[in-house]
């Protein structure tokens, strides 16, 4: 019954998780939150992670009720993500692996989300919609790879939402996306925004530019409220995501859809995806904010699968990779 | 989206922890920059390469308790001479002079003493993987002699120089804190031959 310790810190969340045989034993997390109207910079984020990671590690071990000897493997996020935060977390993972004399495993962040989603929901072979601040992909498993069927050709959907939140100076606490969601619930008017789907792919930079441009004017003239803009943005971008997910499901003949990633916590997105799935006779799976949002346990879970399949990352190959594609990993732990 | 009422384990920064404040918890560790090695540390004074500019040397600094290692290290640059004029002569550490040319090579090294050769090598292996990404623009060299880890960088770009050295020193401080806080299982087992590790 191997137990794996996982470190995640590719963006503004830093988490340390412990997983053993499909059971999440610990999953503490901290979020680096900046002032309204601002985003998080790599250097500042890395500084935050360095300040809290050792405390988090201790917290994880205490919560799991394990000692270092009972940990069988150290997993960490190899990429993709922001360079400085990734590097800071990887340094700790390497040091811990040496101190405790445990094998090291570099994990793809996207695959961490997928494997945690599969574990928590029990989905067997879903079409995955992976949506977060840094990534937007539609993924399906085939022949030992998580294949990317469609993706954003520019910015991630979460990045679009977060940057729009800055325009309206919406608070980043607990997250800008959550606050946009709450405001959207009070929106009454649908403002027409650019809808950009290109085959299997989506584009969000245009809609962001447009809404950044018109927001202040429309608000100043009273044409709409900030809540209307939040509502309109969500409806538009989520409809785009539903379209490309449905297209992938049709291509694969899939009867399961799984939403992972921080934006996957959004109830409106889940509602729209559920409607689409029902119309297709498919089943929708989603997790709650413990596992949707970046966390250490997802890295530990993916690491657990990789460890059982015999993967190891030598120290010499344990560098981080800011651009680490989901389909670069050979998924040997699945048939 | 996250419900503020849930997820008690997820707390915003600033309410706990050090919130990014840089404090050293390793009073044993010292980093010495060029030319002013404090007692007990080892420093390498930069030497002008034959036919090349002396580049720059680290300003004198003495790490003090409570400050991150190497925080006092700095790199000085010689001003680039206007075209057509002879470059000013820059005195080296031993009084030698060298000519600053346009393509000057900057060097900086830091020597960090650890409690044991095992810890020094552990730090090297933890840090070198990150440094390998940088080799296109800046060349770090890691060596371990007894209990001292020495890192030497060379580059022509002073801005990159500052960025990478600052990043390295921050990661070094983290490694040292990490080593101090965690149980050193590896030291006991290492003497017993091959283990199942990295």
Coordinates of C-alpha atoms in Angstrom, one line a residue:
Chain A
X1 CA 0.0 0.0 0.0
X2 CA 2.3 2.8 -1.2
X3 CA 1.8 6.3 0.1
X4 CA 2.8 9.2 -2.1
X5 CA 3.5 12.8 -1.1
X6 CA 2.7 15.3 -3.8
X7 CA 3.9 18.9 -4.1
X8 CA 1.9 21.4 -6.3
X9 CA 2.9 25.0 -6.9
X10 CA 2.6 25.8 -10.6
X11 CA 0.5 29.0 -10.1
X12 CA -0.7 30.9 -7.2
X13 CA -1.8 27.9 -5.1
X14 CA 0.7 25.9 -3.2
X15 CA -0.4 22.5 -1.9
X16 CA 1.0 19.4 -0.3
X17 CA -1.1 16.2 -0.5
X18 CA -0.7 12.6 0.6
X19 CA -2.5 9.7 -1.1
X20 CA -2.4 6.1 -0.4
X21 CA -4.2 3.5 -2.5
X22 CA -6.8 5.9 -3.7
X23 CA -7.4 7.5 -0.4
X24 CA -6.6 11.2 0.1
X25 CA -5.0 11.3 3.6
X26 CA -4.1 15.0 3.6
X27 CA -4.5 18.0 1.3
X28 CA -3.6 21.3 2.9
X29 CA -3.2 24.3 0.6
X30 CA -2.5 28.0 0.6
X31 CA -3.3 30.7 -2.0
X32 CA -1.3 33.7 -2.9
X33 CA -3.9 36.5 -3.2
X34 CA -3.1 39.9 -4.6
X35 CA -4.9 43.2 -4.4
X36 CA -8.0 43.8 -6.5
X37 CA -7.2 44.9 -10.0
X38 CA -3.8 43.1 -10.0
X39 CA -2.6 39.7 -11.0
X40 CA 0.2 37.5 -9.5
X41 CA 3.7 37.8 -10.7
X42 CA 6.1 34.8 -10.8
X43 CA 8.7 36.2 -8.4
X44 CA 6.2 37.3 -5.8
X45 CA 4.3 34.0 -6.1
X46 CA 7.5 32.0 -5.7
X47 CA 8.4 34.0 -2.7
X48 CA 5.0 33.2 -1.2
X49 CA 5.4 29.5 -1.9
X50 CA 8.9 29.4 -0.4
X51 CA 7.7 31.0 2.8
X52 CA 4.9 28.5 3.4
X53 CA 5.9 25.2 1.8
X54 CA 7.8 23.7 4.7
X55 CA 4.9 24.4 7.1
X56 CA 2.5 22.9 4.6
X57 CA 4.7 19.8 4.4
X58 CA 4.6 19.3 8.1
X59 CA 0.8 20.0 8.1
X60 CA 0.3 17.3 5.5
X61 CA 2.3 14.7 7.4
X62 CA 0.4 15.5 10.6
X63 CA -3.0 15.4 8.9
X64 CA -2.2 12.1 7.3
X65 CA -0.8 10.7 10.5
X66 CA 2.3 9.5 8.7
X67 CA 6.1 9.8 9.3
X68 CA 8.7 10.3 6.6
X69 CA 9.5 6.6 6.7
X70 CA 5.9 5.7 5.8
X71 CA 6.1 7.8 2.6
X72 CA 7.1 5.7 -0.4
X73 CA 7.5 8.3 -3.1
X74 CA 7.8 12.1 -3.5
X75 CA 5.9 13.6 -6.5
X76 CA 6.0 17.2 -7.6
X77 CA 4.7 19.3 -10.5
X78 CA 7.2 19.2 -13.2
X79 CA 5.1 21.5 -15.4
X80 CA 3.4 23.2 -17.1
X81 CA 3.2 26.5 -15.2
X82 CA 5.1 29.5 -14.0
X83 CA 8.8 29.1 -13.9
X84 CA 9.8 30.6 -10.6
X85 CA 7.1 28.9 -8.5
X86 CA 7.6 25.6 -10.2
X87 CA 11.4 25.8 -9.6
X88 CA 10.9 26.7 -5.9
X89 CA 8.6 23.7 -5.3
X90 CA 10.8 21.3 -7.2
X91 CA 13.8 22.3 -5.2
X92 CA 12.0 21.3 -2.0
X93 CA 10.8 18.0 -3.6
X94 CA 14.3 17.1 -4.5
X95 CA 15.7 17.9 -1.1
X96 CA 13.0 16.0 0.7
X97 CA 13.5 13.0 -1.6
X98 CA 17.2 13.0 -0.8
X99 CA 16.7 13.6 2.9
X100 CA 14.2 10.7 3.2
X101 CA 15.9 8.6 0.6
X102 CA 12.7 8.2 -1.5
X103 CA 12.2 8.0 -5.2
X104 CA 11.2 11.2 -7.0
X105 CA 8.5 11.6 -9.6
X106 CA 7.9 14.6 -11.9
X107 CA 4.2 14.9 -12.7
X108 CA 2.4 16.7 -15.5
X109 CA 0.0 19.2 -13.8
X110 CA -2.8 18.5 -16.3
X111 CA -2.6 14.8 -15.8
X112 CA -2.7 15.4 -12.1
X113 CA -6.1 17.0 -12.6
X114 CA -7.3 14.2 -14.8
X115 CA -6.2 11.4 -12.5
X116 CA -7.8 13.1 -9.5
X117 CA -11.0 13.7 -11.4
X118 CA -11.1 10.0 -12.3
X119 CA -10.4 8.9 -8.8
X120 CA -13.0 11.1 -7.1
X121 CA -15.8 10.7 -9.6
X122 CA -15.2 7.1 -10.7
X123 CA -15.6 8.1 -14.4
X124 CA -14.3 5.3 -16.5
X125 CA -13.2 6.8 -19.8
X126 CA -14.6 10.3 -20.0
X127 CA -14.0 13.1 -22.5
X128 CA -12.3 15.6 -20.2
X129 CA -12.8 19.4 -20.2
X130 CA -9.8 20.8 -18.4
X131 CA -10.4 24.5 -17.7
X132 CA -8.3 26.7 -15.4
X133 CA -6.4 30.0 -15.3
X134 CA -3.5 28.5 -17.2
X135 CA -5.0 25.8 -19.4
X136 CA -8.1 25.1 -21.5
X137 CA -8.1 21.7 -23.2
X138 CA -10.5 19.0 -24.3
X139 CA -8.9 15.7 -23.7
X140 CA -9.6 12.1 -24.4
X141 CA -7.6 9.0 -23.7
X142 CA -6.3 6.9 -26.5
X143 CA -3.5 4.4 -26.8
X144 CA -1.5 5.4 -23.7
X145 CA -1.8 9.1 -24.2
X146 CA -4.2 11.8 -23.1
X147 CA -4.9 13.3 -26.5
X148 CA -5.7 16.9 -26.9
X149 CA -8.8 17.2 -29.1
X150 CA -9.3 20.9 -28.8
X151 CA -7.8 23.8 -26.9
X152 CA -7.5 27.5 -26.6
X153 CA -5.3 29.0 -29.3
X154 CA -4.4 31.9 -27.1
X155 CA -5.3 32.5 -23.5
X156 CA -7.1 30.1 -21.0
X157 CA -10.7 30.7 -20.1
X158 CA -9.7 31.2 -16.5
X159 CA -7.2 33.8 -17.6
X160 CA -9.9 35.6 -19.5
X161 CA -12.1 35.7 -16.5
X162 CA -9.4 36.7 -14.1
X163 CA -8.2 39.6 -16.3
X164 CA -11.8 40.8 -16.7
X165 CA -12.1 40.8 -13.0
X166 CA -9.1 43.2 -12.9
X167 CA -10.9 45.6 -15.2
X168 CA -13.8 45.8 -12.7
X169 CA -11.5 45.7 -9.7
X170 CA -13.3 42.6 -8.5
X171 CA -11.6 41.1 -5.4
X172 CA -9.2 38.2 -5.8
X173 CA -10.3 36.7 -2.5
X174 CA -11.0 33.8 -2.5
X175 CA -10.6 33.9 -6.3
X176 CA -11.7 36.3 -9.1
X177 CA -13.5 33.6 -10.9
X178 CA -15.6 32.7 -7.8
X179 CA -16.5 36.4 -7.4
X180 CA -17.5 36.7 -11.0
X181 CA -19.7 33.7 -10.6
X182 CA -21.5 35.3 -7.7
X183 CA -22.0 38.5 -9.5
X184 CA -23.2 36.7 -12.6
X185 CA -26.0 35.2 -10.6
X186 CA -27.4 38.7 -10.2
X187 CA -27.0 39.6 -13.9
X188 CA -30.2 40.2 -15.9
X189 CA -29.1 41.4 -19.3
X190 CA -27.2 39.4 -21.9
X191 CA -24.7 41.6 -23.7
X192 CA -23.7 40.3 -27.0
X193 CA -20.0 39.4 -27.0
X194 CA -17.7 37.9 -29.6
X195 CA -18.1 34.1 -29.8
X196 CA -15.0 32.4 -31.2
X197 CA -14.9 28.7 -31.9
X198 CA -12.6 27.5 -34.6
X199 CA -13.3 23.9 -35.3
X200 CA -12.2 22.0 -32.2
X201 CA -10.4 25.0 -30.7
X202 CA -11.5 28.2 -29.0
X203 CA -10.1 31.7 -28.7
X204 CA -10.6 34.0 -25.7
X205 CA -8.3 36.9 -26.4
X206 CA -10.8 38.6 -28.7
X207 CA -13.7 38.5 -26.3
X208 CA -11.4 39.8 -23.5
X209 CA -10.2 42.7 -25.6
X210 CA -13.7 43.5 -26.6
X211 CA -15.1 43.5 -23.1
X212 CA -12.2 45.4 -21.7
X213 CA -12.8 48.0 -24.3
X214 CA -16.6 48.4 -23.9
X215 CA -17.0 47.7 -20.2
X216 CA -16.2 51.2 -18.9
X217 CA -18.3 52.9 -21.6
X218 CA -21.3 50.7 -21.0
X219 CA -21.1 51.0 -17.3
X220 CA -20.7 54.8 -17.5
X221 CA -23.7 55.2 -19.7
X222 CA -25.8 52.8 -17.6
X223 CA -26.3 50.5 -20.5
X224 CA -25.6 47.6 -18.2
X225 CA -24.4 46.7 -14.8
X226 CA -21.1 44.9 -13.7
X227 CA -23.3 41.9 -12.9
X228 CA -24.7 41.9 -16.5
X229 CA -21.2 41.9 -17.9
X230 CA -20.1 39.0 -15.6
X231 CA -23.2 37.1 -16.6
X232 CA -22.7 37.8 -20.3
X233 CA -19.0 36.8 -20.2
X234 CA -19.8 33.6 -18.5
X235 CA -22.6 32.6 -20.8
X236 CA -20.5 33.3 -23.9
X237 CA -17.3 31.6 -22.9
X238 CA -19.0 28.6 -21.3
X239 CA -21.1 28.1 -24.4
X240 CA -18.0 27.9 -26.4
X241 CA -16.5 25.3 -24.1
X242 CA -19.7 23.2 -24.2
X243 CA -19.6 23.3 -28.0
X244 CA -16.1 22.0 -28.4
X245 CA -16.6 19.4 -25.7
X246 CA -19.7 18.1 -27.4
X247 CA -17.8 18.0 -30.7
X248 CA -15.1 15.9 -29.1
X249 CA -17.7 13.6 -27.5
X250 CA -19.4 13.1 -30.8
X251 CA -16.1 12.3 -32.4
X252 CA -15.2 9.8 -29.8
X253 CA -18.7 8.4 -29.2
X254 CA -18.2 9.2 -25.6
X255 CA -20.9 8.8 -23.0
X256 CA -19.0 10.5 -20.1
X257 CA -17.8 14.0 -19.7
X258 CA -15.5 15.1 -16.8
X259 CA -14.8 18.7 -15.9
X260 CA -11.5 19.4 -14.1
X261 CA -9.5 22.5 -13.3
X262 CA -10.3 25.5 -11.2
X263 CA -12.9 26.9 -13.6
X264 CA -14.6 23.5 -13.3
X265 CA -15.9 24.6 -9.9
X266 CA -18.2 27.0 -11.6
X267 CA -21.8 25.8 -11.1
X268 CA -23.1 27.6 -14.2
X269 CA -20.5 25.8 -16.4
X270 CA -21.5 22.5 -14.8
X271 CA -25.2 23.3 -15.4
X272 CA -24.6 24.0 -19.1
X273 CA -22.5 20.9 -19.5
X274 CA -25.1 18.8 -17.8
X275 CA -27.7 20.1 -20.2
X276 CA -25.6 19.1 -23.1
X277 CA -24.8 15.7 -21.7
X278 CA -28.5 15.0 -21.0
X279 CA -29.3 15.9 -24.6
X280 CA -26.7 13.3 -25.7
X281 CA -27.6 10.7 -23.2
X282 CA -24.3 11.1 -21.5
X283 CA -23.2 11.5 -17.9
X284 CA -21.4 14.5 -16.5
X285 CA -18.8 14.2 -13.7
X286 CA -17.3 17.0 -11.7
X287 CA -15.5 17.5 -8.4
X288 CA -15.7 20.1 -5.7
X289 CA -13.3 22.9 -4.9
X290 CA -11.0 20.7 -2.9
X291 CA -9.9 18.9 -6.0
X292 CA -11.0 21.2 -8.8
X293 CA -8.6 23.9 -7.7
X294 CA -4.9 23.1 -7.9
X295 CA -3.9 20.9 -4.9
X296 CA -1.2 18.6 -3.8
X297 CA -3.3 15.5 -3.6
X298 CA -3.8 15.5 -7.3
X299 CA -0.1 15.4 -7.9
X300 CA 0.2 12.7 -5.3
X301 CA -2.5 10.7 -7.0
X302 CA -1.0 10.9 -10.4
X303 CA 2.4 10.2 -8.8
X304 CA 0.8 7.1 -7.2
X305 CA -0.3 5.8 -10.6
X306 CA 3.1 6.5 -12.1
X307 CA 4.9 4.9 -9.1
X308 CA 2.9 1.8 -9.4
X309 CA 3.6 1.6 -13.1
X310 CA 7.3 1.8 -12.5
X311 CA 8.0 5.5 -13.4
X312 CA 10.9 7.2 -11.7
X313 CA 12.5 10.6 -12.2
X314 CA 16.3 10.7 -11.7
X315 CA 17.5 13.8 -10.0
X316 CA 19.4 14.7 -13.1
X317 CA 16.2 14.8 -15.0
X318 CA 14.1 16.5 -12.4
X319 CA 14.2 20.0 -13.9
X320 CA 10.9 21.8 -14.4
X321 CA 9.2 22.5 -17.8
X322 CA 7.1 25.5 -18.2
X323 CA 5.6 24.2 -21.4
X324 CA 4.7 20.6 -20.7
X325 CA 2.1 19.2 -23.0
X326 CA -0.6 16.8 -21.7
X327 CA 0.1 14.4 -24.6
X328 CA 3.8 14.2 -23.9
X329 CA 3.4 11.7 -21.1
X330 CA 3.1 8.0 -21.8
X331 CA 0.2 6.8 -19.7
X332 CA 1.5 3.4 -19.0
X333 CA -0.8 2.8 -16.0
X334 CA -3.9 2.6 -18.2
X335 CA -4.9 0.0 -20.8
Chain B
X1 CA -15.8 28.2 -7.6
X2 CA -14.5 28.1 -4.1
X3 CA -17.0 28.8 -1.3
X4 CA -15.4 31.1 1.3
X5 CA -17.2 29.1 4.0
X6 CA -15.6 25.9 2.9
X7 CA -12.1 24.6 2.4
X8 CA -10.8 25.5 5.8
X9 CA -7.4 24.1 4.8
X10 CA -7.0 26.8 2.1
X11 CA -6.1 30.1 3.6
X12 CA -5.0 33.2 1.9
X13 CA -1.4 34.3 2.3
X14 CA -0.7 37.1 4.6
X15 CA -2.7 35.7 7.4
X16 CA -0.1 33.2 8.4
X17 CA 3.4 32.1 7.5
X18 CA 6.2 34.5 6.7
X19 CA 4.3 36.0 3.7
X20 CA 7.4 36.2 1.6
X21 CA 9.7 37.8 4.2
X22 CA 13.2 36.7 3.8
X23 CA 14.7 35.4 7.0
X24 CA 17.5 33.0 7.4
X25 CA 17.0 30.1 9.7
X26 CA 20.4 28.7 9.1
X27 CA 22.9 30.7 11.1
X28 CA 25.5 28.0 10.3
X29 CA 25.5 28.7 6.6
X30 CA 27.4 31.6 5.2
X31 CA 27.9 32.6 1.6
X32 CA 31.0 34.5 0.7
X33 CA 31.2 36.7 -2.3
X34 CA 34.4 37.5 -4.0
X35 CA 37.2 39.3 -2.2
X36 CA 35.8 39.6 1.3
X37 CA 35.3 36.1 2.6
X38 CA 34.3 36.2 6.2
X39 CA 36.1 34.0 8.6
X40 CA 35.3 30.4 8.2
X41 CA 34.1 30.6 4.6
X42 CA 35.9 30.1 1.3
X43 CA 36.0 32.6 -1.5
X44 CA 37.4 32.6 -5.0
X45 CA 38.8 35.9 -6.2
X46 CA 38.1 36.5 -9.8
X47 CA 41.1 36.6 -12.1
X48 CA 41.2 38.4 -15.4
X49 CA 41.3 35.9 -18.2
X50 CA 44.1 36.2 -20.7
X51 CA 43.1 38.6 -23.4
X52 CA 39.7 39.3 -22.0
X53 CA 38.3 42.0 -19.8
X54 CA 38.5 41.6 -16.1
X55 CA 34.7 41.9 -16.1
X56 CA 33.4 42.6 -12.7
X57 CA 33.9 41.4 -9.3
X58 CA 31.6 41.1 -6.3
X59 CA 31.5 43.9 -3.9
X60 CA 32.7 43.2 -0.4
X61 CA 30.0 41.9 1.9
X62 CA 29.8 40.0 5.2
X63 CA 26.7 38.0 5.7
X64 CA 25.1 38.8 9.0
X65 CA 22.8 36.7 11.1
X66 CA 19.2 37.0 10.2
X67 CA 19.8 37.9 6.6
X68 CA 19.7 35.4 3.7
X69 CA 22.9 34.1 2.6
X70 CA 24.7 36.1 0.0
X71 CA 22.3 39.0 0.4
X72 CA 25.2 41.4 0.4
X73 CA 26.8 40.2 -2.7
X74 CA 26.7 42.6 -5.6
X75 CA 28.3 42.8 -9.0
X76 CA 30.1 46.0 -10.2
X77 CA 30.4 46.8 -13.9
X78 CA 32.9 48.8 -15.8
X79 CA 31.3 51.4 -18.0
X80 CA 31.5 50.6 -21.7
X81 CA 33.9 53.0 -23.5
X82 CA 32.6 55.3 -26.2
X83 CA 33.5 54.1 -29.7
X84 CA 37.0 55.0 -30.8
X85 CA 38.3 55.7 -27.3
X86 CA 40.5 53.4 -25.3
X87 CA 38.7 51.6 -22.5
X88 CA 39.6 52.7 -19.0
X89 CA 41.9 50.4 -17.0
X90 CA 40.1 48.6 -14.2
X91 CA 42.2 47.5 -11.2
X92 CA 41.8 43.9 -10.2
X93 CA 41.8 42.6 -6.6
X94 CA 45.5 42.2 -6.5
X95 CA 46.3 45.5 -8.0
X96 CA 46.6 44.2 -11.6
X97 CA 44.8 46.0 -14.2
X98 CA 42.9 44.8 -17.2
X99 CA 41.3 46.4 -20.2
X100 CA 37.5 46.5 -20.4
X101 CA 36.4 45.5 -23.8
X102 CA 32.9 45.5 -25.3
X103 CA 32.4 41.7 -24.8
X104 CA 33.4 41.5 -21.2
X105 CA 32.7 38.3 -19.4
X106 CA 31.2 38.6 -15.9
X107 CA 32.0 36.1 -13.2
X108 CA 30.6 35.6 -9.8
X109 CA 31.1 32.8 -7.4
X110 CA 29.7 32.0 -4.0
X111 CA 31.0 29.4 -1.5
X112 CA 28.6 28.0 1.1
X113 CA 29.8 25.9 4.0
X114 CA 27.5 23.1 5.2
X115 CA 27.7 20.9 8.2
X116 CA 28.9 17.8 6.2
X117 CA 29.9 16.8 2.7
X118 CA 26.6 14.9 2.4
X119 CA 24.6 18.0 3.0
X120 CA 26.7 20.0 0.6
X121 CA 26.2 17.4 -2.1
X122 CA 22.5 17.2 -1.3
X123 CA 22.2 20.9 -1.9
X124 CA 24.1 20.7 -5.1
X125 CA 21.8 18.0 -6.5
X126 CA 18.7 19.9 -5.4
X127 CA 19.9 23.1 -7.0
X128 CA 21.7 22.0 -10.2
X129 CA 18.6 20.8 -12.0
X130 CA 17.1 24.3 -11.9
X131 CA 20.3 25.8 -13.0
X132 CA 20.6 23.5 -16.0
X133 CA 17.7 25.4 -17.6
X134 CA 19.8 28.5 -17.7
X135 CA 22.8 27.2 -19.5
X136 CA 21.9 28.8 -22.8
X137 CA 22.4 32.3 -21.4
X138 CA 24.4 31.8 -18.2
X139 CA 26.8 29.0 -17.3
X140 CA 26.7 27.9 -13.7
X141 CA 29.4 25.5 -12.4
X142 CA 28.7 23.6 -9.2
X143 CA 31.5 21.9 -7.2
X144 CA 31.6 20.4 -3.8
X145 CA 34.8 20.3 -1.8
X146 CA 34.5 18.6 1.6
X147 CA 31.6 20.4 3.1
X148 CA 31.6 23.5 0.9
X149 CA 29.4 24.0 -2.1
X150 CA 30.9 26.5 -4.6
X151 CA 28.9 27.9 -7.5
X152 CA 30.4 30.0 -10.2
X153 CA 28.6 31.8 -12.9
X154 CA 29.9 33.4 -16.1
X155 CA 27.9 35.4 -18.6
X156 CA 28.1 38.5 -20.7
X157 CA 24.7 39.8 -19.7
X158 CA 24.7 41.7 -16.4
X159 CA 21.0 41.8 -16.1
X160 CA 20.6 38.1 -16.4
X161 CA 23.5 37.8 -14.0
X162 CA 21.6 39.6 -11.3
X163 CA 18.3 37.8 -11.9
X164 CA 19.8 34.3 -11.8
X165 CA 22.0 34.9 -8.8
X166 CA 19.2 36.4 -6.8
X167 CA 17.0 33.4 -7.7
X168 CA 19.7 31.0 -6.8
X169 CA 20.3 32.6 -3.4
X170 CA 16.6 32.4 -2.6
X171 CA 16.5 28.8 -3.5
X172 CA 19.7 28.1 -1.6
X173 CA 18.1 29.6 1.5
X174 CA 15.1 27.4 1.0
X175 CA 17.3 24.2 0.7
X176 CA 19.2 25.1 3.8
X177 CA 16.0 25.6 5.8
X178 CA 14.6 22.4 4.4
X179 CA 17.7 20.4 5.4
X180 CA 17.6 21.9 8.9
X181 CA 13.9 21.1 9.5
X182 CA 13.7 17.6 8.2
X183 CA 15.1 14.4 9.5
X184 CA 18.2 13.3 7.7
X185 CA 17.4 9.6 6.9
X186 CA 19.8 9.5 4.0
X187 CA 22.9 10.1 6.0
X188 CA 22.4 6.9 8.0
X189 CA 21.6 4.7 5.0
X190 CA 24.1 6.1 2.6
X191 CA 27.0 4.4 4.4
X192 CA 25.3 1.0 3.9
X193 CA 25.7 0.9 0.1
X194 CA 23.1 1.3 -2.6
X195 CA 19.6 2.4 -1.7
X196 CA 16.5 2.6 -3.8
X197 CA 17.0 6.1 -4.7
X198 CA 17.4 9.1 -7.0

